[in-house]
JSON list of C-alpha atoms and ligand atoms in Angstrom, two decimals:
[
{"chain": "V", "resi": 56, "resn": "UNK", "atom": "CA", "xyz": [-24.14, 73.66, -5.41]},
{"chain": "V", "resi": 57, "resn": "UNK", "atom": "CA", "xyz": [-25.07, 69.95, -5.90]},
{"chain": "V", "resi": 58, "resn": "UNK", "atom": "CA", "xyz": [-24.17, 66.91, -3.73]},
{"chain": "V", "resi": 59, "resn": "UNK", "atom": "CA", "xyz": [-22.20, 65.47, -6.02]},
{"chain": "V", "resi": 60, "resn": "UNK", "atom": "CA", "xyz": [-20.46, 68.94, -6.50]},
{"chain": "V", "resi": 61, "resn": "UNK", "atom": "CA", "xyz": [-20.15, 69.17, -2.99]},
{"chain": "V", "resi": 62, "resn": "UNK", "atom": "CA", "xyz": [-18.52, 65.84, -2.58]},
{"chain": "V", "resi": 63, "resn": "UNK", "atom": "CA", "xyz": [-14.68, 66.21, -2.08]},
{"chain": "V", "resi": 64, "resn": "UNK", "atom": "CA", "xyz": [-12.94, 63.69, -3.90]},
{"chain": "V", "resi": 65, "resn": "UNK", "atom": "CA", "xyz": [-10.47, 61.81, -2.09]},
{"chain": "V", "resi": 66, "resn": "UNK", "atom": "CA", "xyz": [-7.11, 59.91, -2.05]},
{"chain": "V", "resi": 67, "resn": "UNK", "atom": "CA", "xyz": [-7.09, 56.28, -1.10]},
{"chain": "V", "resi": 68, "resn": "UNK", "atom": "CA", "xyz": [-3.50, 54.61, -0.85]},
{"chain": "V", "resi": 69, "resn": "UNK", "atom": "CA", "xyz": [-3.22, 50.95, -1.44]},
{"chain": "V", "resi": 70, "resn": "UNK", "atom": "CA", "xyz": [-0.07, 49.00, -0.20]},
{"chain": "V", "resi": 71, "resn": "UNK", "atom": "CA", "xyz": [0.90, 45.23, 0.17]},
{"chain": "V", "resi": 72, "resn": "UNK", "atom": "CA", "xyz": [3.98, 43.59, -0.54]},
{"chain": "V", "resi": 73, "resn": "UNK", "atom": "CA", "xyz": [3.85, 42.28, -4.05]},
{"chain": "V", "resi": 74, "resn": "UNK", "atom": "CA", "xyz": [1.95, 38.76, -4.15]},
{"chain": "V", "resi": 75, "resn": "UNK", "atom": "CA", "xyz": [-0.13, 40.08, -1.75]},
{"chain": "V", "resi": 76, "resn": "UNK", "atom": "CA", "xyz": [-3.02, 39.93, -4.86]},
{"chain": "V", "resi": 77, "resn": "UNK", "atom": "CA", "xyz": [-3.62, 43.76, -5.01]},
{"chain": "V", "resi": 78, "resn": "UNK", "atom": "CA", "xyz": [-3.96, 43.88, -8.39]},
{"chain": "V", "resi": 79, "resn": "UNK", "atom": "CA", "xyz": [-7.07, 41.32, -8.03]},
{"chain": "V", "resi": 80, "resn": "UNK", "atom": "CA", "xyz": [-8.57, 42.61, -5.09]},
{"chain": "V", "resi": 81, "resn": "UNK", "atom": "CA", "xyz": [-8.23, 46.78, -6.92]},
{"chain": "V", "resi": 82, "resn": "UNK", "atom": "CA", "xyz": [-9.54, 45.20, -10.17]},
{"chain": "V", "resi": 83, "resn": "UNK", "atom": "CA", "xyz": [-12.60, 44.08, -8.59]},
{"chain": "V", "resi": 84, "resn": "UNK", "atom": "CA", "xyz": [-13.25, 46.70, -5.78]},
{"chain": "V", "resi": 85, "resn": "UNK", "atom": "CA", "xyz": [-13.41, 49.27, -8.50]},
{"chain": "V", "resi": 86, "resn": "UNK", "atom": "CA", "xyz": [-16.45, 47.20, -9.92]},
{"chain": "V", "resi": 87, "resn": "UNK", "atom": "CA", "xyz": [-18.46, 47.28, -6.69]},
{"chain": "V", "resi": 88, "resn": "UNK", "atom": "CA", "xyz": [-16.91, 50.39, -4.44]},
{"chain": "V", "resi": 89, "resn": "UNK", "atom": "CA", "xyz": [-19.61, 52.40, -2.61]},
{"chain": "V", "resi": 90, "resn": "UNK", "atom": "CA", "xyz": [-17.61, 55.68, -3.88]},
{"chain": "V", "resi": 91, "resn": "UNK", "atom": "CA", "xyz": [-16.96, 56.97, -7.43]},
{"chain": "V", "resi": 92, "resn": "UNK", "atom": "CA", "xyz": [-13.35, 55.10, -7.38]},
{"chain": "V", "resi": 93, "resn": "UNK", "atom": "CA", "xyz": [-10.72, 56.05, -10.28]},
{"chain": "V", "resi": 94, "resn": "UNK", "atom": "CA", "xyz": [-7.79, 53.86, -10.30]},
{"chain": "V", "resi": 95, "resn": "UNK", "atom": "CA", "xyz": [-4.57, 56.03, -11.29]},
{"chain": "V", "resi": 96, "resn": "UNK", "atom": "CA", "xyz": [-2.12, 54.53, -14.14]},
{"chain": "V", "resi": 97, "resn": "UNK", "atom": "CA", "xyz": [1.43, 54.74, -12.75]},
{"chain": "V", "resi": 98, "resn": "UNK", "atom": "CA", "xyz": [4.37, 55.06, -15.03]},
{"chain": "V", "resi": 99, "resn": "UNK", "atom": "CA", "xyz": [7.27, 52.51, -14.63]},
{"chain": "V", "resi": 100, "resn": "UNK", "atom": "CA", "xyz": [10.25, 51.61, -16.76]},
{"chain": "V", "resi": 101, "resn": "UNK", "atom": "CA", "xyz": [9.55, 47.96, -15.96]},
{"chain": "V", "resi": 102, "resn": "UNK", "atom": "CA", "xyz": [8.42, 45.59, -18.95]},
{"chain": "V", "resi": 103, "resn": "UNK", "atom": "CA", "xyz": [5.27, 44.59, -19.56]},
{"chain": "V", "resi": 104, "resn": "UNK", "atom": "CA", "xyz": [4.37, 41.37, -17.93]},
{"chain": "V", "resi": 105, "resn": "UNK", "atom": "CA", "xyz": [2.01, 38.64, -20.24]},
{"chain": "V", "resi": 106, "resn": "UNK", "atom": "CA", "xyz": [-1.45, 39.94, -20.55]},
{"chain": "V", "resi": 107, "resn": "UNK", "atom": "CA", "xyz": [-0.19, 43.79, -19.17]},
{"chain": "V", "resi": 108, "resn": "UNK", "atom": "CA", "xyz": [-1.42, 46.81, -21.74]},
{"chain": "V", "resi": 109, "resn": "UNK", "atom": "CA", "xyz": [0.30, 50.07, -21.95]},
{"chain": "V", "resi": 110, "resn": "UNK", "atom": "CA", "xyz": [-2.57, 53.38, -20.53]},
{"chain": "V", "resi": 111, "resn": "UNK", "atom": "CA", "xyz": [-4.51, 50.23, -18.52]},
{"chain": "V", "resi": 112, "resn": "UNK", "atom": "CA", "xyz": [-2.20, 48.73, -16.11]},
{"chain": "V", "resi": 113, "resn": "UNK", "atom": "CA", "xyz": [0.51, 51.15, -16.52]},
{"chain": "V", "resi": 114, "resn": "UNK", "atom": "CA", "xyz": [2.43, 53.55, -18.83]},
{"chain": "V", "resi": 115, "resn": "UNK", "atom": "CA", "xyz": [5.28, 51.78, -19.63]},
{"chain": "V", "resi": 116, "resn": "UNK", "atom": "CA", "xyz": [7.96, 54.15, -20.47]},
{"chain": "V", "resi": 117, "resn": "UNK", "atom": "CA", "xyz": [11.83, 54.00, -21.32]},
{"chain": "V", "resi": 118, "resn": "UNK", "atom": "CA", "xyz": [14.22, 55.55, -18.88]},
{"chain": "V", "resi": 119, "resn": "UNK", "atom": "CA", "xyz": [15.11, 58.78, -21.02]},
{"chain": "V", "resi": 120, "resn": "UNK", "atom": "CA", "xyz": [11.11, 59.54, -21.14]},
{"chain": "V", "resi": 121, "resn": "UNK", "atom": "CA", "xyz": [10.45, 58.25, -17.19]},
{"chain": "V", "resi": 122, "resn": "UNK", "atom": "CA", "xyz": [13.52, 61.16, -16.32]},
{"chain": "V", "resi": 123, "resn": "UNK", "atom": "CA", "xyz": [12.18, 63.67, -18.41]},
{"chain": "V", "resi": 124, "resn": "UNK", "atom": "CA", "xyz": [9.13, 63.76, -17.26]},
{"chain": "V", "resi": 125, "resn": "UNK", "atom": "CA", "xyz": [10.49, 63.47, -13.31]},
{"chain": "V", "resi": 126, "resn": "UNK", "atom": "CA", "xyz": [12.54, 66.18, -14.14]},
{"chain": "V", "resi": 127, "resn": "UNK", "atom": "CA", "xyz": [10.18, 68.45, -15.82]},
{"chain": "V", "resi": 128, "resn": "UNK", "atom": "CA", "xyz": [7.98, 67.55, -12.42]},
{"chain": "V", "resi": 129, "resn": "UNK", "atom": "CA", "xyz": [5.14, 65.48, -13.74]},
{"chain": "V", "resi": 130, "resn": "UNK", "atom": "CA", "xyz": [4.99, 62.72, -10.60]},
{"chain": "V", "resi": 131, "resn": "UNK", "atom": "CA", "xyz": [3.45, 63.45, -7.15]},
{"chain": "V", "resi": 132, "resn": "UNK", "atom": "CA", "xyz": [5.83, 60.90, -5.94]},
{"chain": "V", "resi": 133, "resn": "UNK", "atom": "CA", "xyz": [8.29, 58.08, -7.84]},
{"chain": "V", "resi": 134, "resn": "UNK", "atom": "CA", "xyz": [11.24, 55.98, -6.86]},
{"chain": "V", "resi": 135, "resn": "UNK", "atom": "CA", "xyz": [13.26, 53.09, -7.72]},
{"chain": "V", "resi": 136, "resn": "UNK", "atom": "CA", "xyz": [11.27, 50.11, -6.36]},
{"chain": "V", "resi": 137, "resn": "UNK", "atom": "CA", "xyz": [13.47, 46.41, -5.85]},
{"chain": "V", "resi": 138, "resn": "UNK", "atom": "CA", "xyz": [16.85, 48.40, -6.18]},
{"chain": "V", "resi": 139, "resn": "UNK", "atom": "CA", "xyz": [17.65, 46.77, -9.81]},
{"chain": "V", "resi": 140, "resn": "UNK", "atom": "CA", "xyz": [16.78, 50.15, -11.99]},
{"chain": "V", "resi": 141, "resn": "UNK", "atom": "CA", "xyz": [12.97, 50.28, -12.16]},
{"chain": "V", "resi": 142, "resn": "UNK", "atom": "CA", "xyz": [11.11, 53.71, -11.82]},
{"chain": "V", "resi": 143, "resn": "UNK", "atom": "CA", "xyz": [7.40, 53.77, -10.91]},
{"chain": "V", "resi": 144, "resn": "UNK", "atom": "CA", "xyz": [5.81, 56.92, -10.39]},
{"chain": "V", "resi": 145, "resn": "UNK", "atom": "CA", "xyz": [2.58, 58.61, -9.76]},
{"chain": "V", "resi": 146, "resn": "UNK", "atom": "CA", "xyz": [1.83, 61.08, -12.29]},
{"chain": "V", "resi": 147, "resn": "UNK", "atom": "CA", "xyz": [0.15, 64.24, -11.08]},
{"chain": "V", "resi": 148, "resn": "UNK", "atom": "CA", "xyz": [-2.16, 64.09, -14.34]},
{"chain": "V", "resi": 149, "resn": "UNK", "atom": "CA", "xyz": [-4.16, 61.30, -13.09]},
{"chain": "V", "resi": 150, "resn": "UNK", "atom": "CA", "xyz": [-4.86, 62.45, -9.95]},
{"chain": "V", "resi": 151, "resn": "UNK", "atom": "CA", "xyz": [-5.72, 65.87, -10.74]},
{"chain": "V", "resi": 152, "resn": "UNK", "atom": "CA", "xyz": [-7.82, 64.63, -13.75]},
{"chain": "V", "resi": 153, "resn": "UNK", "atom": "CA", "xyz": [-9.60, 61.65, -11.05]},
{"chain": "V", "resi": 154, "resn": "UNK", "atom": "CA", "xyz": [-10.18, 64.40, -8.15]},
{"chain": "V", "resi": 155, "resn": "UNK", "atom": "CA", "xyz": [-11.18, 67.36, -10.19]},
{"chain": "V", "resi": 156, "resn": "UNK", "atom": "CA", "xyz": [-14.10, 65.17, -12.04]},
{"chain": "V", "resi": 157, "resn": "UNK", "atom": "CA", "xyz": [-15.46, 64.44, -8.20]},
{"chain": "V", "resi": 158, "resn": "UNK", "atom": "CA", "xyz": [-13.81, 60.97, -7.64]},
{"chain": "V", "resi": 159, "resn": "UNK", "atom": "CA", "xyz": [-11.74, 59.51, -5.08]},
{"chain": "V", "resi": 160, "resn": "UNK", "atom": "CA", "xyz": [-8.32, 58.48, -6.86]},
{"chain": "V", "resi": 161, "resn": "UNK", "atom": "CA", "xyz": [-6.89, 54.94, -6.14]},
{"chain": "V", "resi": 162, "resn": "UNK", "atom": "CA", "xyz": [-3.15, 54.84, -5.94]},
{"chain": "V", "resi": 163, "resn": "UNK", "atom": "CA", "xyz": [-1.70, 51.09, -5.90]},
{"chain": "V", "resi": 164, "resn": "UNK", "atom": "CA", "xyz": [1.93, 52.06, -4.65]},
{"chain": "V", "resi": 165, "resn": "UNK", "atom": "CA", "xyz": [4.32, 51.17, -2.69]},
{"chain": "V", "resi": 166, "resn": "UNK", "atom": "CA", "xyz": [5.11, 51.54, 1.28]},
{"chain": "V", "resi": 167, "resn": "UNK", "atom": "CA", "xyz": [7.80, 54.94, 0.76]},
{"chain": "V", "resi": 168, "resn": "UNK", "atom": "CA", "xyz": [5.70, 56.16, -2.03]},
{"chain": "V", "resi": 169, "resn": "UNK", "atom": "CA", "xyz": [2.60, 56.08, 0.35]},
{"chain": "V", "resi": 170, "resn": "UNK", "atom": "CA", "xyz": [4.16, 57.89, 2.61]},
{"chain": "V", "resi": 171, "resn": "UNK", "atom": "CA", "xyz": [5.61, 60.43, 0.25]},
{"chain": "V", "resi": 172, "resn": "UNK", "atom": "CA", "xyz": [2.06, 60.93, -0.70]},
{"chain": "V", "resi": 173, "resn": "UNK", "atom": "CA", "xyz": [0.54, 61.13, 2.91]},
{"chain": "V", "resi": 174, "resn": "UNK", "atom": "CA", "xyz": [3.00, 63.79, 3.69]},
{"chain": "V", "resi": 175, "resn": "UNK", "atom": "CA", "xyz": [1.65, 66.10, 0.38]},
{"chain": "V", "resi": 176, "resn": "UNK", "atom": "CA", "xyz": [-1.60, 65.00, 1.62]},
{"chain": "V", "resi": 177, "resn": "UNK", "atom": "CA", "xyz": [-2.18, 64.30, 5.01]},
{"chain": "V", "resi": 178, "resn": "UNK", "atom": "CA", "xyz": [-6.02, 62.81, 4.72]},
{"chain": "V", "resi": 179, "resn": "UNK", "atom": "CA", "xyz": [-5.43, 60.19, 2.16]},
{"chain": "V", "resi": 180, "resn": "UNK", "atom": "CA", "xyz": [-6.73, 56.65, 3.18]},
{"chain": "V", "resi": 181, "resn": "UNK", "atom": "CA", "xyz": [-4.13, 54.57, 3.80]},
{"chain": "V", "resi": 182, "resn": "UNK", "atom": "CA", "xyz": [-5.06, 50.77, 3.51]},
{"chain": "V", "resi": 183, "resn": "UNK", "atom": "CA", "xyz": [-2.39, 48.07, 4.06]},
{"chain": "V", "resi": 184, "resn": "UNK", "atom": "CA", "xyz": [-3.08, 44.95, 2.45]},
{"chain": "V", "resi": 185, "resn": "UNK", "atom": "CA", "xyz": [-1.32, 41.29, 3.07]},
{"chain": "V", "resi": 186, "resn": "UNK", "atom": "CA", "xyz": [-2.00, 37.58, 2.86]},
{"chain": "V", "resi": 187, "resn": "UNK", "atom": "CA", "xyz": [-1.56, 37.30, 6.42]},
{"chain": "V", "resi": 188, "resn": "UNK", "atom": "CA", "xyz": [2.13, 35.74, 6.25]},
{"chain": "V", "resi": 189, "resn": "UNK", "atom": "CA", "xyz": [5.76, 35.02, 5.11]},
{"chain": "V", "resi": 190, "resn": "UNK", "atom": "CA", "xyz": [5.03, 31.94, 4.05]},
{"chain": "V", "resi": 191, "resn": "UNK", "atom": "CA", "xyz": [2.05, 32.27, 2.54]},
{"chain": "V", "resi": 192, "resn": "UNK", "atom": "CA", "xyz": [3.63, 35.22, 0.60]},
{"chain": "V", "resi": 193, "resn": "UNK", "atom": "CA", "xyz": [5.94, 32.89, -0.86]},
{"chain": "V", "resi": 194, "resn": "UNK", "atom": "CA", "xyz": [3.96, 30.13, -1.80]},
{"chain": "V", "resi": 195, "resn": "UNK", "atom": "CA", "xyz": [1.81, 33.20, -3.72]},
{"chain": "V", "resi": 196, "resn": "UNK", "atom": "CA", "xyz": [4.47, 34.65, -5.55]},
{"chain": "V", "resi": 197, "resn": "UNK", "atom": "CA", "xyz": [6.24, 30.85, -6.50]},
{"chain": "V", "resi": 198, "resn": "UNK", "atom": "CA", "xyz": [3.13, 30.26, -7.75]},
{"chain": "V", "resi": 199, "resn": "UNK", "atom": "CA", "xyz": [2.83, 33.61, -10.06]},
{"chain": "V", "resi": 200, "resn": "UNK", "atom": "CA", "xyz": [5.53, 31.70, -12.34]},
{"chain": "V", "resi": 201, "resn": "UNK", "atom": "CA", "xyz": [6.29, 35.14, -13.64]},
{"chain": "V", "resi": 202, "resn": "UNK", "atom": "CA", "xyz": [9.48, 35.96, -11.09]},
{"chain": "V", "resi": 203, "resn": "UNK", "atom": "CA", "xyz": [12.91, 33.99, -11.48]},
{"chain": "V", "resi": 204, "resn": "UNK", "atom": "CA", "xyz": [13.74, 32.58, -8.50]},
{"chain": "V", "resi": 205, "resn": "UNK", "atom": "CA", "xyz": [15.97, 35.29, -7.79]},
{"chain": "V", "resi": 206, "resn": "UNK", "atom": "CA", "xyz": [13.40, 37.72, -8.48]},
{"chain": "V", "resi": 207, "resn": "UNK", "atom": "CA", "xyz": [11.25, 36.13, -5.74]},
{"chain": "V", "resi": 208, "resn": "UNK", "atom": "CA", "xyz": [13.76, 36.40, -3.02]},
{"chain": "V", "resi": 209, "resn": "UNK", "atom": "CA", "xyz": [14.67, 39.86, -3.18]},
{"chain": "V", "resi": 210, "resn": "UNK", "atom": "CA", "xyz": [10.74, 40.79, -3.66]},
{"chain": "V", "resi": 211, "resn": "UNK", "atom": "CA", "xyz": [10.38, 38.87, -0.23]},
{"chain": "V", "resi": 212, "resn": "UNK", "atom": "CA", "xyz": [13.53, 41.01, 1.01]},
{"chain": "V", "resi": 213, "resn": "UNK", "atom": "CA", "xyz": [11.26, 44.20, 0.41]},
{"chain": "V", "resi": 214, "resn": "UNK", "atom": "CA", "xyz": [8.09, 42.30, 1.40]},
{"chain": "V", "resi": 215, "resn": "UNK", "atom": "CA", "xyz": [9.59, 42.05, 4.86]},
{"chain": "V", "resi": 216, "resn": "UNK", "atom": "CA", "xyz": [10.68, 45.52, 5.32]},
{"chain": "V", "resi": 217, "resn": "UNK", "atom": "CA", "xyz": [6.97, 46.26, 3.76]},
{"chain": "V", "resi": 218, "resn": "UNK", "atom": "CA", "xyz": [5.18, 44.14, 6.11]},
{"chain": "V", "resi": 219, "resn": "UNK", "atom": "CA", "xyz": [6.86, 46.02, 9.41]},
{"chain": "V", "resi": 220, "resn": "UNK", "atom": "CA", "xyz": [5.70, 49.12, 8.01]},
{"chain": "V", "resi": 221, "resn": "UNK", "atom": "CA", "xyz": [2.35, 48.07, 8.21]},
{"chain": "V", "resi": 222, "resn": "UNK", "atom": "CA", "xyz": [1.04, 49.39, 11.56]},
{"chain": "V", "resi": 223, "resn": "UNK", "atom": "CA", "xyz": [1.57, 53.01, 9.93]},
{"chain": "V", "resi": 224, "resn": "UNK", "atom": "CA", "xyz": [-1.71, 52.46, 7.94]},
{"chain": "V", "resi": 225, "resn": "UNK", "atom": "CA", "xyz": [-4.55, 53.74, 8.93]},
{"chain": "V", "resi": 226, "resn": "UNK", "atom": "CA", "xyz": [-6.24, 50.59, 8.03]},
{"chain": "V", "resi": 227, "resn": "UNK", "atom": "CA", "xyz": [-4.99, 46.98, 7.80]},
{"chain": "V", "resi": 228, "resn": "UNK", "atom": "CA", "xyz": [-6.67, 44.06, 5.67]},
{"chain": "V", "resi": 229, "resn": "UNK", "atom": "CA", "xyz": [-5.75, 40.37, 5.31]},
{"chain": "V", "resi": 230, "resn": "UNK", "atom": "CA", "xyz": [-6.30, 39.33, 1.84]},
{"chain": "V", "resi": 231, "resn": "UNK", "atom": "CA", "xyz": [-7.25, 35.14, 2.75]},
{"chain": "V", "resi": 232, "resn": "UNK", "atom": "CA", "xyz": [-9.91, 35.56, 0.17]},
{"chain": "V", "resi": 233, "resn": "UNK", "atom": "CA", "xyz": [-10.76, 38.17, -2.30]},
{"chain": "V", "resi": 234, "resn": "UNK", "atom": "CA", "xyz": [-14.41, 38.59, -1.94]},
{"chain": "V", "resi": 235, "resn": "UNK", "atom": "CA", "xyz": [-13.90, 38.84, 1.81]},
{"chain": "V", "resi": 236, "resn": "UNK", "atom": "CA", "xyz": [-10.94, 41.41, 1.10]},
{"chain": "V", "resi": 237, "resn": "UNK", "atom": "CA", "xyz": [-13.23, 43.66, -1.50]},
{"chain": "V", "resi": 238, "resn": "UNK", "atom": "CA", "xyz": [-15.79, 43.82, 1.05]},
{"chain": "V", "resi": 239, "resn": "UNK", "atom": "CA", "xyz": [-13.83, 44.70, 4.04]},
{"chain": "V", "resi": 240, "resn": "UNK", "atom": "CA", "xyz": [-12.40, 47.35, 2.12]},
{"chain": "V", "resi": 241, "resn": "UNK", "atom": "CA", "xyz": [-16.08, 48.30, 0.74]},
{"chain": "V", "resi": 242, "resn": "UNK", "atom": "CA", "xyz": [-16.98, 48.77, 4.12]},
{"chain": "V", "resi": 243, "resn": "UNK", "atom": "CA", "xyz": [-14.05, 51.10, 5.20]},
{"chain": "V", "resi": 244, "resn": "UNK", "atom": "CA", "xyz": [-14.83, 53.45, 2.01]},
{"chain": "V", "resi": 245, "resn": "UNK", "atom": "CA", "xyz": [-18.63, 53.48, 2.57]},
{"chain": "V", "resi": 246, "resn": "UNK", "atom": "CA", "xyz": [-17.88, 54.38, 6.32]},
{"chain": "V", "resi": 247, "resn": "UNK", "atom": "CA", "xyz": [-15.79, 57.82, 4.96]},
{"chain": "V", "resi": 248, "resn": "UNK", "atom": "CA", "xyz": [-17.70, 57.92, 1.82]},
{"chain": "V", "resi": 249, "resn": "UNK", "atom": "CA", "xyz": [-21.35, 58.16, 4.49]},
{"chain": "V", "resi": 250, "resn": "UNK", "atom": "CA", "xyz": [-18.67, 61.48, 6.22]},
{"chain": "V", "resi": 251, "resn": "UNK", "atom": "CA", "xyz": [-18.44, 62.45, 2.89]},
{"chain": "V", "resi": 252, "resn": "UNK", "atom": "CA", "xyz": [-21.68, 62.47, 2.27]},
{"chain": "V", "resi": 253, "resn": "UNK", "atom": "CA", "xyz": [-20.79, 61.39, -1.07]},
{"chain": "V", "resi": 254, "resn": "UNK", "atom": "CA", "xyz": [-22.89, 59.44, -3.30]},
{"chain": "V", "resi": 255, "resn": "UNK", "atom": "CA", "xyz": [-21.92, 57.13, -6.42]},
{"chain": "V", "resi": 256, "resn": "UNK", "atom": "CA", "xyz": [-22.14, 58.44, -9.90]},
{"chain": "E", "resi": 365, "resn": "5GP", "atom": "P1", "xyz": [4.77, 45.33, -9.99]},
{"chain": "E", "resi": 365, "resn": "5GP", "atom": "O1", "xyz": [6.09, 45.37, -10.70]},
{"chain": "E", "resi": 365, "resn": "5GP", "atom": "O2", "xyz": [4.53, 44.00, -9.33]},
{"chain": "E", "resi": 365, "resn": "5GP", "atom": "O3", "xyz": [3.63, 45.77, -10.86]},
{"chain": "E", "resi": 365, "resn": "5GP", "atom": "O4", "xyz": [4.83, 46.40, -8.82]},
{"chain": "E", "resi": 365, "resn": "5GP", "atom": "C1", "xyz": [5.90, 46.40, -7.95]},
{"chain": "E", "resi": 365, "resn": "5GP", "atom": "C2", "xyz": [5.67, 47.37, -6.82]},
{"chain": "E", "resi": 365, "resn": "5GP", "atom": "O5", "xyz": [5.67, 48.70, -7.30]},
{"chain": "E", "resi": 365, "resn": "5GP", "atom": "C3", "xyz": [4.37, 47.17, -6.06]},
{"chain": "E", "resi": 365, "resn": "5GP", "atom": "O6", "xyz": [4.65, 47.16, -4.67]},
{"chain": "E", "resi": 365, "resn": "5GP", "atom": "C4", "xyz": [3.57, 48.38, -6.43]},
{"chain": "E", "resi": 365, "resn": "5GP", "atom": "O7", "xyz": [2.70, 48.76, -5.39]},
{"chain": "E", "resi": 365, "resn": "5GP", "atom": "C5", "xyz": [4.66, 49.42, -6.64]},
{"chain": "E", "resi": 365, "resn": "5GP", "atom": "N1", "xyz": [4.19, 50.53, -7.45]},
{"chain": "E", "resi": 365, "resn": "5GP", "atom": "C6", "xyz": [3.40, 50.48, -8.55]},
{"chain": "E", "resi": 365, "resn": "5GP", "atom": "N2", "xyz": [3.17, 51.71, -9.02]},
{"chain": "E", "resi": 365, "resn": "5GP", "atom": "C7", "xyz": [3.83, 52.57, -8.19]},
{"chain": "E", "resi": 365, "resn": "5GP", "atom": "C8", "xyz": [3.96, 53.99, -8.15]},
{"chain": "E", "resi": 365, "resn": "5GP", "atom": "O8", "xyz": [3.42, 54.74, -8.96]},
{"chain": "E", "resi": 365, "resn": "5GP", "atom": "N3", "xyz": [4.72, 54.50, -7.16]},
{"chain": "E", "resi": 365, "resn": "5GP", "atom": "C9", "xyz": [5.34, 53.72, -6.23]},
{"chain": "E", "resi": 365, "resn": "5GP", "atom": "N4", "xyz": [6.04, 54.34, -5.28]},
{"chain": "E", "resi": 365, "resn": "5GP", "atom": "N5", "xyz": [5.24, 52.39, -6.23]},
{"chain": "E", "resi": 365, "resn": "5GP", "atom": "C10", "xyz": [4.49, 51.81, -7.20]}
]
C-alpha cells in the first residue's frame, strides 16, 4: 500500500456565525492547505445571492427536490437554518466522493449541524471561527449590504446562540485578518495532517 493510500481522509467542520468571513477565509485556505482539502457543496433552498453559482457555492434546490432527497436519505445532516423556511444540508455524495479519493472533506455548516456530524463521526475537526465580537459582527454583516435590516438582526439572534456554543470546538480562531486566520488554521491541519502522516497530492 502507498502513503497516499494509506492516508485516511478526514472530516474538518467549519463554524462561525454568518459575517464571520468563512466563506473568504475557506476560499483561500483551500488554495494553500497543507492537506489534500475538498470543500463539500451543500444543498439549500435559499436563493442565490449576486455572484453565487449553482454546483460551486451550493446546489440550490426548490423545496419539493430539497425533501425528496431528505426523505429518500441523501444528507448526512440538514436543518432549517434562521427559522424562516431555508433547508441546508450536507449531502452524503460529497463526502463519500471527497474521502474515498484520499482527501479530507471541508464542511462549512452550521453550529447543530456540526454537531449532528460529530456525533456520526466522532474524530472530525471541529474549528470555530469568529471576528472576535458582537459588535464587530455587526458592523461586518451591515456592511455585506446583502441582508435587510431585518435579516441582520435575527442572523445576530443566531450569531449569539452560535457564539456560546463555541467552547465545544475543538479549536477556536479569531478571524481579525484573513491571512492571519488561513494560517492559523494551516497550522492546526498540518499538525493532524504530520499524525496523519499524510502528504498533499
Ligand atoms: P448563508 O446563507 O450565509 O450561505 O449560510 C447560512 C448558514 O448556513 C451559515 O451559518 C452556514 O454555515 C450554514 N450552512 C451552510 N451549509 C450548511 C449545511 O449543509 N448544513 C448546515 N447545517 N448548515 C449549513
Amino acid at each position: 500500500m502507498t502513503e497516499q493510500a494509506a492516508c485516511r481522509g478526514r472530516l474538518v467542520i467549519i463554524s462561525g456565525p454568518s459575517g464571520a468571513g468563512k466563506s473568504t477565509v475557506v476560499r483561500q485556505l483551500l488554495e494553500v492547505s497543507p492537506v489534500p482539502l475538498h470543500k463539500s457543496v451543500s444543498a439549500t433552498t435559499r436563493a442565490p445571492r449576486q455572484g453565487e453559482r449553482d454546483g460551486r457555492d451550493y446546489y440550490f434546490l426548490d423545496r419539493d427536490e430539497f425533501a425528496r432527497r431528505r426523505q429518500a436519505g441523501e444528507f448526512l445532516e440538514c436543518k432549517e437554518v434562521f427559522g424562516r423556511g431555508d433547508w441546508y444540508g450536507t449531502l452524503w455524495s460529497e463526502v463519500a466522493t471527497g474521502l474515498e479519493a484520499g482527501k479530507w472533506v471541508l464542511l462549512e455548516i452550521d453550529v447543530e449541524g456540526a454537531w449532528s456530524v460529530e456525533q456520526q463521526v466522532p474524530d472530525a475537526l471541529t474549528i470555530f471561527l469568529h471576528p472576535g465580537s458582537m459588535d464587530e459582527l455587526e458592523r461586518r454583516l451591515r456592511s455585506r449590504g446583502t441582508e435587510t435590516d431585518q435579516s441582520v438582526r435575527r442572523r445576530l439572534e443566531v450569531a449569539q446562540r452560535e457564539m456560546a456554543a463555541r467552547q465545544r470546538y475543538r479549536f477556536e480562531v479569531v478571524n481579525d485578518s484573513v491571512a492571519q486566520a488561513v494560517q492559523d488554521i494551516c497550522r492546526i491541519l498540518k499538525l493532524r495532517g504530520d499524525e496523519a502522516r499524510c502528504s498533499k497530492n
